[in-house]
């Protein structure tokens, strides 16, 4: 599966999408789901959940919704790279070029972003986030 | 005039499969949408809803027993407009069954569908406007929540499914 990622993006099973969505709407941390997943699949799920978080933000806040505000709540690439002492160019991290070579690092970064995103969506929904 | 009379005599049927781990929920969903509901001795449910004199919608709740479910899918899937997969949102076992069925269906059938979590067991602390438009998994596959005790919620589920069908008109 990892080999094929260099040519095509990973298709996420709808059952996995459903599971992540269920945790999102129940205010639960997705950590138990993340543990057993490969970084490459996790990256695809993150894109999906990011899209749903935007939809929820728009539905809750309407015209007052700002994508920039959402991005500010996530950890920046620069901050993450500094924390893990990474000397690679920032663009590699943004475009997830390290997905194959540094899967564990990508997974750690995504895990934190997932939790920040889930926490943010819980606030939008007006429910408690259970970390 | 004769052309019109021919049209009037032609009955058209749109068919939907209602699946999921709970026959009770299948039955409740179909009952909310249909004025005529029949429960067979195979624990399957059939519902008919008349849209106009010429157009009717058939809903097949295909039960829980595997031997009937497989048979029903083989028989109905090729001609259905779409499927509705219902499950109890709060029940972990039902969720796992629904999740498994969803993955099987999406890998075997290229069809429109909607996954529906029933939240009637406990009040959900989320504004319904957040989920009543549904969330997409793909252009043909949607998800929403419904309160199975409220009739209009079933109509909303069908509306999302029909909207996704209309979006694919060529």
Coordinates of C-alpha atoms in Angstrom, one line a residue:
Chain A
X1 CA 0.0 0.0 0.0
X2 CA 2.8 2.4 0.9
X3 CA 4.6 1.7 -2.4
X4 CA 1.5 2.6 -4.4
X5 CA 1.2 6.0 -2.6
X6 CA 4.0 7.4 -4.7
X7 CA 1.8 7.1 -7.8
X8 CA -1.7 7.4 -6.5
X9 CA -3.5 8.7 -3.4
X10 CA -5.0 6.2 -1.0
X11 CA -8.7 5.5 -1.1
X12 CA -10.1 5.5 2.4
X13 CA -12.9 3.0 3.1
X14 CA -16.2 4.7 3.9
X15 CA -16.4 2.6 7.1
X16 CA -13.2 4.4 8.3
X17 CA -14.6 7.8 7.3
X18 CA -17.8 6.9 9.2
X19 CA -15.8 6.0 12.3
X20 CA -13.8 9.2 12.3
X21 CA -16.9 11.2 11.7
X22 CA -18.7 9.4 14.6
X23 CA -15.8 10.4 17.0
X24 CA -15.9 13.9 15.7
X25 CA -19.6 14.4 16.3
X26 CA -19.4 12.8 19.7
X27 CA -16.5 15.0 20.9
X28 CA -14.1 12.0 21.3
X29 CA -10.4 12.1 20.7
X30 CA -9.6 10.0 17.6
X31 CA -6.4 8.6 19.3
X32 CA -7.7 5.0 19.6
X33 CA -8.4 5.0 15.8
X34 CA -5.1 6.6 14.9
X35 CA -2.9 4.0 16.8
X36 CA -3.6 1.2 14.4
X37 CA -3.3 3.1 11.1
X38 CA -0.5 3.6 8.7
X39 CA 0.7 7.2 8.1
X40 CA -0.3 7.1 4.5
X41 CA -3.9 6.2 5.3
X42 CA -4.0 8.6 8.1
X43 CA -3.0 11.5 5.8
X44 CA -6.0 10.6 3.5
X45 CA -8.4 10.5 6.5
X46 CA -7.0 13.8 7.7
X47 CA -7.8 15.5 4.4
X48 CA -11.4 14.1 4.7
X49 CA -11.9 15.2 8.2
X50 CA -10.4 18.7 7.5
X51 CA -13.1 19.0 4.7
X52 CA -15.9 18.0 7.2
X53 CA -14.5 20.4 9.8
X54 CA -14.8 23.2 7.3
X55 CA -18.4 22.2 6.5
X56 CA -19.3 22.1 10.2
X57 CA -17.6 25.4 10.8
X58 CA -19.6 27.0 7.9
X59 CA -22.9 25.4 9.1
X60 CA -22.4 26.6 12.6
X61 CA -20.9 30.1 12.1
X62 CA -22.3 31.0 8.6
X63 CA -20.9 34.3 7.4
X64 CA -18.8 34.7 10.5
X65 CA -16.8 31.5 9.7
X66 CA -13.1 32.0 8.9
X67 CA -10.8 29.3 7.5
X68 CA -7.9 31.4 8.6
X69 CA -9.1 31.2 12.2
X70 CA -9.2 27.5 12.0
X71 CA -5.7 27.3 10.5
X72 CA -4.4 29.5 13.4
X73 CA -5.5 26.8 15.9
X74 CA -3.4 24.1 14.2
X75 CA 0.3 23.7 14.9
X76 CA 2.4 25.4 12.2
X77 CA 4.9 23.3 10.2
X78 CA 7.7 25.6 11.5
X79 CA 6.7 25.1 15.1
X80 CA 6.5 21.3 14.7
X81 CA 9.9 21.1 12.9
X82 CA 11.5 23.1 15.7
X83 CA 10.1 20.7 18.3
X84 CA 11.4 17.6 16.6
X85 CA 14.7 19.2 15.5
X86 CA 14.0 18.6 11.8
X87 CA 16.4 20.2 9.4
X88 CA 14.5 19.3 6.2
X89 CA 13.0 22.1 4.1
X90 CA 9.6 23.1 5.4
X91 CA 7.9 22.5 2.1
X92 CA 8.7 18.8 2.4
X93 CA 6.6 18.7 5.6
X94 CA 3.8 20.8 4.1
X95 CA 3.4 18.5 1.1
X96 CA 4.0 15.4 3.2
X97 CA 6.9 14.3 1.1
X98 CA 8.3 12.5 4.1
X99 CA 5.3 10.2 4.2
X100 CA 7.2 7.2 3.0
X101 CA 10.6 7.8 4.5
X102 CA 9.6 9.3 7.9
X103 CA 6.2 7.7 8.4
X104 CA 6.4 7.8 12.2
X105 CA 7.2 11.5 12.2
X106 CA 4.2 12.3 9.9
X107 CA 2.0 10.2 12.0
X108 CA 3.0 12.0 15.2
X109 CA 2.4 15.4 13.5
X110 CA -1.0 14.3 12.1
X111 CA -2.0 12.9 15.5
X112 CA -1.6 16.2 17.1
X113 CA -3.3 18.1 14.3
X114 CA -6.2 15.6 14.5
X115 CA -6.7 16.3 18.2
X116 CA -6.5 20.1 17.7
X117 CA -9.1 19.8 14.9
X118 CA -11.4 17.6 16.9
X119 CA -11.1 19.9 19.9
X120 CA -12.0 22.9 17.7
X121 CA -15.0 21.1 16.1
X122 CA -16.3 20.2 19.6
X123 CA -16.2 23.9 20.4
X124 CA -18.2 24.7 17.2
X125 CA -20.7 22.0 18.2
X126 CA -20.9 23.2 21.8
X127 CA -20.0 19.8 23.2
X128 CA -17.2 18.7 25.6
X129 CA -14.1 17.3 24.0
X130 CA -13.0 14.1 25.7
X131 CA -9.2 13.8 25.2
Chain B
X1 CA -54.8 12.2 -26.6
X2 CA -54.0 8.5 -27.1
X3 CA -50.4 9.3 -26.2
X4 CA -51.5 10.8 -22.9
X5 CA -53.7 7.8 -22.1
X6 CA -50.7 5.4 -22.8
X7 CA -48.6 7.4 -20.4
X8 CA -51.3 7.3 -17.7
X9 CA -51.5 3.5 -17.8
X10 CA -47.7 3.2 -17.4
X11 CA -46.8 2.6 -13.8
X12 CA -43.2 3.5 -12.9
X13 CA -41.5 2.2 -9.8
X14 CA -38.5 3.5 -8.0
X15 CA -37.0 0.9 -5.6
X16 CA -34.8 1.4 -2.5
X17 CA -33.2 -1.2 -0.2
X18 CA -33.3 -0.5 3.6
X19 CA -30.6 -2.4 5.3
X20 CA -28.8 -2.5 8.6
X21 CA -28.3 -4.6 11.8
X22 CA -31.8 -3.9 13.2
X23 CA -35.0 -5.0 11.6
X24 CA -36.9 -2.7 14.0
X25 CA -35.2 0.4 12.6
X26 CA -35.7 -0.8 9.0
X27 CA -39.4 -1.2 9.8
X28 CA -39.6 2.2 11.5
X29 CA -37.9 4.0 8.6
X30 CA -40.2 2.3 6.0
X31 CA -43.3 3.0 8.1
X32 CA -42.6 6.7 8.3
X33 CA -42.4 6.9 4.5
X34 CA -45.0 4.5 3.3
X35 CA -48.8 4.3 3.5
X36 CA -48.7 0.6 2.9
X37 CA -46.4 -1.7 4.9
X38 CA -46.2 -5.5 4.8
X39 CA -44.0 -7.6 7.1
X40 CA -43.3 -11.0 5.7
X41 CA -42.7 -14.3 7.6
X42 CA -39.1 -14.1 6.5
X43 CA -38.7 -11.0 8.7
X44 CA -38.4 -8.7 5.8
X45 CA -40.4 -5.5 5.4
X46 CA -42.0 -4.2 2.2
X47 CA -43.4 -0.6 2.0
X48 CA -45.1 1.2 -0.9
X49 CA -45.4 4.9 -1.2
X50 CA -47.5 6.4 -4.0
X51 CA -46.0 9.7 -5.3
X52 CA -48.5 10.1 -8.2
X53 CA -50.9 7.7 -10.0
X54 CA -48.1 6.7 -12.3
X55 CA -45.1 6.8 -9.9
X56 CA -44.6 4.6 -6.8
X57 CA -41.7 4.1 -4.5
X58 CA -41.0 0.6 -3.1
X59 CA -38.9 0.1 0.0
X60 CA -37.5 -3.3 0.9
X61 CA -36.3 -3.8 4.4
X62 CA -34.2 -6.9 4.0
X63 CA -34.1 -8.0 7.6
X64 CA -31.3 -9.4 9.7
X65 CA -31.0 -13.0 8.8
X66 CA -28.0 -13.6 6.5
X67 CA -29.5 -16.2 4.3
X68 CA -32.3 -13.8 3.4
X69 CA -30.2 -10.7 3.2
X70 CA -27.8 -12.2 0.6
X71 CA -30.7 -13.4 -1.5
X72 CA -32.4 -10.0 -1.2
X73 CA -29.3 -8.1 -2.2
X74 CA -28.8 -10.4 -5.3
X75 CA -32.4 -9.9 -6.3
X76 CA -32.8 -6.2 -5.7
X77 CA -29.5 -4.5 -6.0
X78 CA -29.2 -4.5 -9.8
X79 CA -32.4 -2.5 -10.2
X80 CA -32.5 -0.3 -7.1
X81 CA -32.2 3.5 -7.1
X82 CA -30.2 3.4 -3.9
X83 CA -29.9 2.0 -0.4
X84 CA -30.4 3.3 3.1
X85 CA -28.3 1.7 5.9
X86 CA -29.8 2.3 9.3
X87 CA -28.2 1.7 12.7
X88 CA -28.4 2.8 16.3
X89 CA -25.8 5.6 16.6
X90 CA -25.0 4.9 20.3
X91 CA -24.7 1.1 20.0
X92 CA -21.1 0.0 19.5
X93 CA -22.1 -3.5 18.1
X94 CA -24.6 -2.0 15.7
X95 CA -22.1 0.5 14.6
X96 CA -19.5 -2.2 13.9
X97 CA -22.0 -4.2 11.8
X98 CA -23.1 -1.1 9.9
X99 CA -19.5 -0.2 9.3
X100 CA -18.7 -3.7 7.9
X101 CA -21.8 -3.7 5.7
X102 CA -20.9 -0.3 4.4
X103 CA -17.4 -1.3 3.4
X104 CA -18.7 -4.5 1.7
X105 CA -21.4 -2.7 -0.2
X106 CA -19.2 0.1 -1.4
X107 CA -16.7 -2.4 -2.7
X108 CA -19.3 -4.5 -4.5
X109 CA -22.0 -2.1 -5.7
X110 CA -21.5 1.2 -7.5
X111 CA -24.7 2.7 -6.3
X112 CA -26.1 5.7 -4.4
X113 CA -26.5 5.2 -0.7
X114 CA -27.0 6.9 2.6
X115 CA -25.9 5.7 6.1
X116 CA -28.2 6.8 8.9
X117 CA -27.5 6.8 12.6
X118 CA -30.6 6.8 14.8
X119 CA -30.3 9.1 17.8
X120 CA -33.7 8.6 19.3
X121 CA -32.3 6.6 22.3
X122 CA -30.7 9.7 23.8
X123 CA -31.0 13.3 23.0
X124 CA -28.0 14.5 20.9
X125 CA -26.4 17.8 22.2
X126 CA -25.9 19.0 18.6
X127 CA -28.0 21.5 16.6
X128 CA -29.8 19.4 13.9
X129 CA -29.0 22.0 11.3
X130 CA -25.4 20.7 11.4
X131 CA -26.2 17.2 10.2
X132 CA -29.6 17.6 8.5
X133 CA -27.9 18.3 5.1
X134 CA -25.9 15.2 5.5
X135 CA -22.1 14.7 5.1
X136 CA -20.6 13.1 2.0
X137 CA -18.2 10.2 2.0
X138 CA -18.1 10.3 -1.8
X139 CA -20.3 11.8 -4.6
X140 CA -22.7 8.8 -4.3
X141 CA -22.5 8.0 -0.6
X142 CA -23.8 10.2 2.2
X143 CA -24.2 10.1 6.0
X144 CA -26.7 11.7 8.3
X145 CA -28.4 11.3 11.7
X146 CA -32.1 10.9 12.3
X147 CA -34.5 10.6 15.2
X148 CA -36.4 7.4 14.3
X149 CA -39.4 8.7 16.3
X150 CA -39.9 11.7 14.1
X151 CA -41.6 11.1 10.8
X152 CA -40.2 14.1 9.0
X153 CA -36.6 13.0 9.8
X154 CA -37.1 9.9 7.5
X155 CA -38.3 12.2 4.7
X156 CA -35.1 14.3 5.2
X157 CA -33.0 11.1 4.8
X158 CA -34.8 10.3 1.6
X159 CA -34.4 13.8 0.3
X160 CA -30.6 13.7 0.8
X161 CA -30.5 10.4 -1.2
X162 CA -32.7 11.7 -4.0
X163 CA -30.7 14.9 -4.2
X164 CA -27.5 12.8 -4.7
X165 CA -29.3 10.9 -7.5
X166 CA -30.4 14.2 -9.1
X167 CA -26.8 15.5 -8.9
X168 CA -25.8 12.6 -11.2
X169 CA -28.3 13.3 -13.9
X170 CA -26.4 13.3 -17.2

